[in-house]
mmCIF file of C-alpha atoms in Angstrom:
data_model
loop_
_atom_site.group_PDB
_atom_site.id
_atom_site.type_symbol
_atom_site.label_atom_id
_atom_site.label_comp_id
_atom_site.label_asym_id
_atom_site.label_seq_id
_atom_site.Cartn_x
_atom_site.Cartn_y
_atom_site.Cartn_z
ATOM 1 C CA MET A 220 96.654 -55.754 46.467
ATOM 2 C CA SER A 221 96.030 -55.313 50.142
ATOM 3 C CA LEU A 222 95.498 -51.925 51.885
ATOM 4 C CA GLY A 223 98.353 -50.597 53.322
ATOM 5 C CA ARG A 224 101.183 -52.244 50.893
ATOM 6 C CA ASP A 225 103.282 -49.651 49.084
ATOM 7 C CA ARG A 226 104.740 -52.131 46.542
ATOM 8 C CA LEU A 227 103.363 -54.520 44.098
ATOM 9 C CA ASP A 228 104.128 -57.945 45.269
ATOM 10 C CA TRP A 229 104.423 -60.338 41.759
ATOM 11 C CA ALA A 230 103.670 -63.640 43.615
ATOM 12 C CA THR A 231 100.068 -62.344 44.455
ATOM 13 C CA ASP A 232 99.400 -59.045 42.587
ATOM 14 C CA GLY A 233 100.812 -60.795 39.128
ATOM 15 C CA LEU A 234 99.051 -63.946 39.407
ATOM 16 C CA HIS A 235 96.962 -62.726 36.394
ATOM 17 C CA TRP A 236 99.509 -60.421 34.725
ATOM 18 C CA PRO A 237 98.852 -61.029 31.080
ATOM 19 C CA ASN A 238 101.379 -63.370 29.253
ATOM 20 C CA ARG A 239 102.831 -63.920 32.367
ATOM 21 C CA SER A 240 104.597 -66.706 31.404
ATOM 22 C CA ALA A 241 106.926 -64.296 29.379
ATOM 23 C CA SER A 242 108.182 -62.428 32.471
ATOM 24 C CA ARG A 243 111.670 -62.290 33.716
ATOM 25 C CA PHE A 244 113.247 -60.494 36.546
ATOM 26 C CA LEU A 245 116.729 -59.261 36.108
ATOM 27 C CA LYS A 246 119.478 -57.264 37.763
ATOM 28 C CA THR A 247 121.544 -54.028 36.375
ATOM 29 C CA THR A 248 123.289 -51.436 38.128
ATOM 30 C CA SER A 249 120.508 -48.935 38.152
ATOM 31 C CA GLY A 250 117.888 -51.308 39.533
ATOM 32 C CA ASP A 251 115.790 -54.435 39.217
ATOM 33 C CA TRP A 252 113.446 -55.331 36.113
ATOM 34 C CA HIS A 253 110.065 -56.672 35.174
ATOM 35 C CA VAL A 254 110.669 -57.560 31.913
ATOM 36 C CA GLN A 255 108.649 -59.720 29.408
ATOM 37 C CA ILE A 256 110.270 -61.631 26.550
ATOM 38 C CA SER A 257 108.759 -64.013 23.927
ATOM 39 C CA GLY A 258 109.365 -65.183 20.698
ATOM 40 C CA PRO A 259 112.301 -67.115 18.676
ATOM 41 C CA GLU A 260 115.443 -66.564 20.213
ATOM 42 C CA ASP A 261 117.278 -65.673 16.745
ATOM 43 C CA ALA A 262 114.739 -63.558 15.660
ATOM 44 C CA THR A 263 114.719 -59.773 15.089
ATOM 45 C CA VAL A 264 114.415 -57.943 18.077
ATOM 46 C CA ILE A 265 111.432 -55.399 18.626
ATOM 47 C CA LEU A 266 111.717 -53.390 21.926
ATOM 48 C CA LEU A 267 108.478 -52.044 22.991
ATOM 49 C CA LEU A 268 108.339 -49.049 25.420
ATOM 50 C CA HIS A 269 104.790 -48.349 27.424
ATOM 51 C CA GLY A 270 103.944 -44.313 28.319
ATOM 52 C CA THR A 271 104.041 -42.911 31.809
ATOM 53 C CA GLY A 272 101.441 -44.659 34.564
ATOM 54 C CA ALA A 273 101.245 -47.803 32.284
ATOM 55 C CA ALA A 274 103.378 -51.048 32.527
ATOM 56 C CA SER A 275 104.499 -54.219 29.900
ATOM 57 C CA HIS A 276 100.704 -55.125 30.430
ATOM 58 C CA SER A 277 99.690 -52.173 27.618
ATOM 59 C CA TRP A 278 101.132 -54.371 25.365
ATOM 60 C CA ARG A 279 98.983 -57.364 25.950
ATOM 61 C CA HIS A 280 97.707 -57.486 22.641
ATOM 62 C CA ILE A 281 100.347 -56.642 20.492
ATOM 63 C CA LEU A 282 103.033 -58.745 22.224
ATOM 64 C CA PRO A 283 101.206 -62.439 20.972
ATOM 65 C CA LEU A 284 100.998 -60.714 18.090
ATOM 66 C CA LEU A 285 104.481 -59.970 17.221
ATOM 67 C CA SER A 286 105.938 -62.566 19.057
ATOM 68 C CA THR A 287 105.442 -65.138 16.426
ATOM 69 C CA ARG A 288 107.857 -63.777 14.204
ATOM 70 C CA PHE A 289 110.208 -61.749 16.069
ATOM 71 C CA ARG A 290 111.551 -61.415 19.711
ATOM 72 C CA VAL A 291 109.839 -58.671 21.657
ATOM 73 C CA VAL A 292 111.153 -57.132 24.852
ATOM 74 C CA ALA A 293 108.782 -55.505 26.968
ATOM 75 C CA PRO A 294 110.210 -53.612 30.312
ATOM 76 C CA ASP A 295 108.606 -52.115 32.813
ATOM 77 C CA LEU A 296 109.887 -49.180 33.108
ATOM 78 C CA PRO A 297 111.943 -48.299 36.077
ATOM 79 C CA GLY A 298 109.471 -47.189 39.342
ATOM 80 C CA HIS A 299 106.477 -48.736 37.008
ATOM 81 C CA GLY A 300 104.900 -51.935 37.696
ATOM 82 C CA PHE A 301 107.269 -54.764 38.976
ATOM 83 C CA SER A 302 110.330 -52.978 38.298
ATOM 84 C CA ARG A 303 112.421 -50.935 41.137
ATOM 85 C CA PRO A 304 114.923 -48.733 40.238
ATOM 86 C CA ARG A 305 117.729 -48.371 43.154
ATOM 87 C CA ALA A 306 118.373 -45.664 45.696
ATOM 88 C CA GLU A 307 117.243 -41.727 43.815
ATOM 89 C CA ALA A 308 116.545 -43.018 40.501
ATOM 90 C CA ASP A 309 116.943 -40.811 37.315
ATOM 91 C CA LEU A 310 113.459 -40.892 35.620
ATOM 92 C CA SER A 311 114.430 -37.948 33.152
ATOM 93 C CA LEU A 312 114.362 -38.921 29.607
ATOM 94 C CA PRO A 313 118.394 -39.455 29.665
ATOM 95 C CA GLY A 314 117.997 -41.356 32.720
ATOM 96 C CA MET A 315 115.308 -43.696 31.493
ATOM 97 C CA VAL A 316 117.652 -44.333 28.550
ATOM 98 C CA GLN A 317 120.600 -44.856 30.374
ATOM 99 C CA ALA A 318 119.037 -47.485 32.555
ATOM 100 C CA LEU A 319 117.336 -49.214 29.300
ATOM 101 C CA THR A 320 120.802 -49.218 27.835
ATOM 102 C CA GLU A 321 122.103 -51.162 30.317
ATOM 103 C CA LEU A 322 118.961 -53.549 30.344
ATOM 104 C CA LEU A 323 119.775 -54.057 26.597
ATOM 105 C CA SER A 324 123.135 -54.559 27.394
ATOM 106 C CA GLN A 325 123.059 -57.337 29.728
ATOM 107 C CA LEU A 326 120.345 -59.057 27.274
ATOM 108 C CA ASP A 327 123.097 -58.812 24.984
ATOM 109 C CA ARG A 328 120.490 -58.420 21.939
ATOM 110 C CA CYS A 329 119.982 -54.608 20.270
ATOM 111 C CA PRO A 330 116.693 -53.975 19.104
ATOM 112 C CA ALA A 331 116.074 -53.566 15.106
ATOM 113 C CA VAL A 332 112.728 -51.703 15.586
ATOM 114 C CA ILE A 333 111.568 -49.458 18.847
ATOM 115 C CA LEU A 334 107.875 -48.931 19.465
ATOM 116 C CA GLY A 335 107.273 -46.704 21.995
ATOM 117 C CA HIS A 336 103.539 -45.033 23.018
ATOM 118 C CA SER A 337 103.029 -41.643 24.822
ATOM 119 C CA ALA A 338 106.316 -40.926 26.469
ATOM 120 C CA GLY A 339 108.029 -44.267 25.754
ATOM 121 C CA ALA A 340 108.238 -43.125 22.018
ATOM 122 C CA ALA A 341 109.884 -39.732 23.342
ATOM 123 C CA ILE A 342 112.175 -42.732 25.101
ATOM 124 C CA ALA A 343 112.806 -44.470 22.091
ATOM 125 C CA VAL A 344 113.509 -41.860 19.546
ATOM 126 C CA GLU A 345 116.339 -40.602 22.390
ATOM 127 C CA LEU A 346 117.561 -44.363 22.999
ATOM 128 C CA ALA A 347 117.821 -44.784 18.929
ATOM 129 C CA ALA A 348 119.597 -41.042 18.703
ATOM 130 C CA SER A 349 121.679 -42.092 21.877
ATOM 131 C CA LYS A 350 125.577 -42.834 21.072
ATOM 132 C CA ALA A 351 125.278 -45.114 23.770
ATOM 133 C CA SER A 352 122.831 -47.574 21.929
ATOM 134 C CA ALA A 353 123.264 -49.568 18.604
ATOM 135 C CA VAL A 354 121.129 -48.077 16.472
ATOM 136 C CA PRO A 355 117.743 -49.561 15.318
ATOM 137 C CA ARG A 356 116.379 -49.602 11.796
ATOM 138 C CA HIS A 357 113.218 -47.865 12.504
ATOM 139 C CA VAL A 358 111.320 -46.145 15.521
ATOM 140 C CA VAL A 359 107.563 -46.358 15.898
ATOM 141 C CA GLY A 360 105.511 -43.977 17.859
ATOM 142 C CA ILE A 361 101.901 -44.018 18.961
ATOM 143 C CA ASN A 362 100.175 -41.048 19.912
ATOM 144 C CA GLY A 363 103.735 -39.835 20.882
ATOM 145 C CA ALA A 364 104.110 -37.183 23.536
ATOM 146 C CA PHE A 365 107.162 -35.285 21.727
ATOM 147 C CA LEU A 366 106.057 -31.280 22.774
ATOM 148 C CA PRO A 367 106.328 -29.736 25.931
ATOM 149 C CA ILE A 368 102.524 -29.831 27.442
ATOM 150 C CA ARG A 369 101.754 -26.856 29.174
ATOM 151 C CA GLY A 370 98.182 -26.860 30.995
ATOM 152 C CA ASN A 371 97.730 -30.538 30.526
ATOM 153 C CA ALA A 372 97.327 -33.178 33.312
ATOM 154 C CA LEU A 373 99.747 -35.847 31.672
ATOM 155 C CA PHE A 374 103.162 -33.757 32.352
ATOM 156 C CA SER A 375 101.839 -30.550 34.505
ATOM 157 C CA PRO A 376 104.297 -28.398 36.586
ATOM 158 C CA LEU A 377 101.906 -29.579 39.033
ATOM 159 C CA ALA A 378 103.484 -33.227 39.230
ATOM 160 C CA LYS A 379 106.863 -31.699 40.187
ATOM 161 C CA ALA A 380 105.106 -30.182 43.564
ATOM 162 C CA LEU A 381 103.397 -33.674 44.042
ATOM 163 C CA PHE A 382 106.476 -35.783 43.512
ATOM 164 C CA ALA A 383 108.404 -32.972 46.245
ATOM 165 C CA ASN A 384 105.671 -34.070 48.658
ATOM 166 C CA PRO A 385 106.038 -37.838 50.065
ATOM 167 C CA PHE A 386 102.996 -38.271 50.850
ATOM 168 C CA SER A 387 101.227 -37.455 47.124
ATOM 169 C CA ALA A 388 101.691 -41.013 45.823
ATOM 170 C CA SER A 389 100.289 -42.613 49.014
ATOM 171 C CA MET A 390 96.963 -40.071 49.334
ATOM 172 C CA PHE A 391 96.671 -40.570 45.295
ATOM 173 C CA SER A 392 96.795 -44.583 45.798
ATOM 174 C CA LEU A 393 94.777 -44.574 48.473
ATOM 175 C CA MET A 394 91.790 -42.376 46.801
ATOM 176 C CA SER A 395 92.455 -44.770 44.076
ATOM 177 C CA ARG A 396 91.110 -47.796 45.913
ATOM 178 C CA MET A 397 88.680 -45.884 47.605
ATOM 179 C CA THR A 398 86.880 -43.913 44.799
ATOM 180 C CA PRO A 399 86.325 -44.401 40.864
ATOM 181 C CA LEU A 400 89.465 -42.331 40.534
ATOM 182 C CA GLY A 401 91.082 -45.140 38.475
ATOM 183 C CA GLY A 402 88.053 -45.387 35.941
ATOM 184 C CA ASN A 403 87.668 -41.637 35.851
ATOM 185 C CA LEU A 404 91.361 -41.658 34.251
ATOM 186 C CA LEU A 405 90.762 -44.429 32.118
ATOM 187 C CA THR A 406 87.630 -42.895 30.978
ATOM 188 C CA ALA A 407 89.874 -39.579 30.024
ATOM 189 C CA THR A 408 91.730 -41.442 27.692
ATOM 190 C CA GLY A 409 89.254 -41.856 25.184
ATOM 191 C CA SER A 410 90.409 -45.894 25.045
ATOM 192 C CA PRO A 411 87.313 -48.749 24.993
ATOM 193 C CA ILE A 412 89.991 -50.892 26.767
ATOM 194 C CA ASP A 413 89.066 -54.472 28.048
ATOM 195 C CA GLU A 414 88.134 -55.378 31.621
ATOM 196 C CA GLN A 415 91.227 -57.105 32.102
ATOM 197 C CA GLY A 416 93.191 -53.856 31.035
ATOM 198 C CA GLY A 417 90.874 -51.696 32.994
ATOM 199 C CA ALA A 418 91.629 -53.607 36.096
ATOM 200 C CA ILE A 419 95.211 -53.644 35.927
ATOM 201 C CA TYR A 420 95.644 -50.080 35.560
ATOM 202 C CA ARG A 421 93.099 -49.571 38.626
ATOM 203 C CA MET A 422 95.320 -51.933 40.275
ATOM 204 C CA LEU A 423 98.737 -49.984 39.465
ATOM 205 C CA LEU A 424 97.159 -46.799 40.460
ATOM 206 C CA ALA A 425 96.345 -48.478 43.898
ATOM 207 C CA SER A 426 100.349 -48.998 44.501
ATOM 208 C CA PRO A 427 102.041 -46.177 45.947
ATOM 209 C CA ALA A 428 105.145 -47.247 44.531
ATOM 210 C CA HIS A 429 103.963 -47.214 40.940
ATOM 211 C CA VAL A 430 102.410 -43.703 41.397
ATOM 212 C CA ARG A 431 105.466 -42.330 42.737
ATOM 213 C CA GLY A 432 107.178 -43.778 39.723
ATOM 214 C CA ALA A 433 105.240 -42.114 37.473
ATOM 215 C CA LEU A 434 104.703 -38.679 39.260
ATOM 216 C CA GLY A 435 108.836 -38.936 39.364
ATOM 217 C CA MET A 436 109.002 -39.379 35.550
ATOM 218 C CA MET A 437 106.657 -36.544 35.087
ATOM 219 C CA ALA A 438 108.620 -34.294 37.403
ATOM 220 C CA ALA A 439 111.345 -35.057 35.692
ATOM 221 C CA TRP A 440 110.435 -34.732 32.058
ATOM 222 C CA ASP A 441 111.899 -32.059 29.656
ATOM 223 C CA LEU A 442 111.271 -31.894 26.102
ATOM 224 C CA SER A 443 112.429 -28.395 25.620
ATOM 225 C CA ARG A 444 115.677 -29.558 23.292
ATOM 226 C CA PHE A 445 113.673 -32.516 22.187
ATOM 227 C CA ASP A 446 113.813 -31.140 18.623
ATOM 228 C CA ALA A 447 117.366 -31.518 18.017
ATOM 229 C CA THR A 448 117.332 -35.070 19.091
ATOM 230 C CA LEU A 449 114.407 -35.725 16.237
ATOM 231 C CA GLN A 450 116.996 -33.845 13.665
ATOM 232 C CA ARG A 451 119.319 -36.081 14.402
ATOM 233 C CA LEU A 452 117.921 -39.387 14.080
ATOM 234 C CA PRO A 453 119.709 -41.384 11.237
ATOM 235 C CA PHE A 454 116.325 -42.590 9.703
ATOM 236 C CA PRO A 455 113.067 -41.424 9.389
ATOM 237 C CA MET A 456 110.460 -42.766 11.595
ATOM 238 C CA THR A 457 106.501 -44.085 11.267
ATOM 239 C CA LEU A 458 103.872 -41.757 13.624
ATOM 240 C CA ILE A 459 100.453 -43.070 14.257
ATOM 241 C CA ALA A 460 98.439 -41.153 16.057
ATOM 242 C CA ALA A 461 94.411 -41.201 16.747
ATOM 243 C CA LYS A 462 92.706 -37.308 16.035
ATOM 244 C CA ASP A 463 90.272 -38.472 19.106
ATOM 245 C CA ASP A 464 93.440 -38.935 21.530
ATOM 246 C CA PRO A 465 92.112 -36.206 24.810
ATOM 247 C CA MET A 466 95.683 -36.404 26.149
ATOM 248 C CA VAL A 467 98.121 -36.115 23.621
ATOM 249 C CA PRO A 468 96.875 -33.930 20.182
ATOM 250 C CA ILE A 469 98.006 -35.089 17.086
ATOM 251 C CA GLU A 470 100.586 -31.955 16.326
ATOM 252 C CA ASN A 471 103.002 -34.025 18.507
ATOM 253 C CA SER A 472 103.085 -36.641 15.716
ATOM 254 C CA ALA A 473 102.837 -33.863 13.018
ATOM 255 C CA HIS A 474 105.877 -31.911 14.700
ATOM 256 C CA ALA A 475 108.031 -34.915 15.038
ATOM 257 C CA ALA A 476 107.203 -35.918 11.364
ATOM 258 C CA ARG A 477 108.669 -32.481 10.250
ATOM 259 C CA GLN A 478 111.758 -32.490 12.223
ATOM 260 C CA ALA A 479 112.588 -35.993 11.538
ATOM 261 C CA ALA A 480 113.365 -35.680 7.861
ATOM 262 C CA GLY A 481 111.088 -38.598 5.614
ATOM 263 C CA SER A 482 109.200 -39.583 7.999
ATOM 264 C CA ARG A 483 105.512 -41.121 7.835
ATOM 265 C CA LEU A 484 102.749 -40.188 9.754
ATOM 266 C CA VAL A 485 99.489 -42.370 10.063
ATOM 267 C CA LEU A 486 96.466 -40.547 11.151
ATOM 268 C CA THR A 487 93.397 -42.839 12.441
ATOM 269 C CA ASP A 488 89.787 -41.653 13.521
ATOM 270 C CA ARG A 489 89.415 -43.346 16.600
ATOM 271 C CA GLY A 490 91.137 -45.424 19.434
ATOM 272 C CA GLY A 491 91.723 -42.686 21.873
ATOM 273 C CA HIS A 492 95.147 -42.035 23.913
ATOM 274 C CA LEU A 493 95.452 -45.600 24.338
ATOM 275 C CA LEU A 494 95.388 -46.830 20.873
ATOM 276 C CA HIS A 495 97.364 -49.615 20.827
ATOM 277 C CA GLU A 496 95.348 -51.605 23.457
ATOM 278 C CA CYS A 497 91.926 -51.397 21.965
ATOM 279 C CA ARG A 498 93.112 -51.840 17.759
ATOM 280 C CA ALA A 499 96.112 -54.091 18.228
ATOM 281 C CA ASP A 500 95.669 -55.664 15.120
ATOM 282 C CA GLU A 501 95.639 -52.289 13.280
ATOM 283 C CA VAL A 502 98.693 -51.398 15.060
ATOM 284 C CA VAL A 503 100.573 -54.437 14.351
ATOM 285 C CA GLY A 504 99.660 -53.938 10.398
ATOM 286 C CA TRP A 505 100.944 -50.219 10.336
ATOM 287 C CA LEU A 506 104.345 -51.881 12.189
ATOM 288 C CA ASP A 507 104.533 -54.041 9.326
ATOM 289 C CA GLU A 508 104.060 -51.434 6.629
ATOM 290 C CA ALA A 509 106.670 -49.237 8.695
ATOM 291 C CA ILE A 510 109.322 -51.857 8.749
ATOM 292 C CA GLY A 511 108.934 -52.932 4.962
ATOM 293 C CA ASN A 512 108.599 -49.323 3.751
ATOM 294 C CA GLN A 513 110.934 -46.895 5.186
ATOM 295 C CA ARG A 514 110.741 -43.912 3.189
ATOM 296 C CA PRO A 515 106.855 -42.948 2.366
ATOM 297 C CA ASP A 516 105.789 -39.103 2.315
ATOM 298 C CA GLY A 517 103.085 -37.183 3.317
ATOM 299 C CA ALA A 518 100.607 -38.661 5.690
ATOM 300 C CA ASP A 519 98.220 -41.615 5.286
ATOM 301 C CA ALA A 520 94.566 -41.740 6.661
ATOM 302 C CA ALA A 521 93.250 -44.802 8.502
#
């Protein structure tokens, strides 16, 4: 993106967006959405929810694999990528759920499965447990962020202070454009993602509007009562976690599996935080197992 521009522009910045032909732009009460939709119209719907600071491109390898059999819906969350919230957006967990409920209502299709990564996994659980949403059949979390994180850069109290400063997002994005900051943050995920993915993350981090959305989400995040949400899920989950994830410890997934009775925990030795971006085939395989095997016991090793 050009220096000094606040928001991403689809006509220029979106030219090489993965799976671009699947992209649509929709309007709801809460904002203007960029959402990718692919697969047979009458097929089972799977909703893909990315994590904080990412966008729908995070599913660039997953979406083509799933869309041969499913109707796949992958939005940019409010304030992220090319989705534009209106006025003062509520980027809290309940606010995200309300916005997604509006989007799904407009699509007039309820997902049977929700697949969420990192903070997107927590949104998936909240959405599934919400009375405002039709209940899906399964939730699959990848390196899910389910516990309050203290002293970790992912959801630090520092985010609240940064979000309160109107210059923080612009300064962060400027630093990302002028220094290897974006590359360093990607290295910190512990995931060997492809060059296309790396280039898009660097572009996103260079956008003040995107950074503002990520900071706002982090500042509003509150998981202090999330165990109660896990406990009222009407079905068990499948939780996939990489042991070498340096950003979200596997205890997040282990804890969630204990709270949501009957849930399955799949542990893998490698892949880092962006596991789904560098091991897409295996993640889809675990998803297929999850859909066909609702109540296994214990943890699987992968």
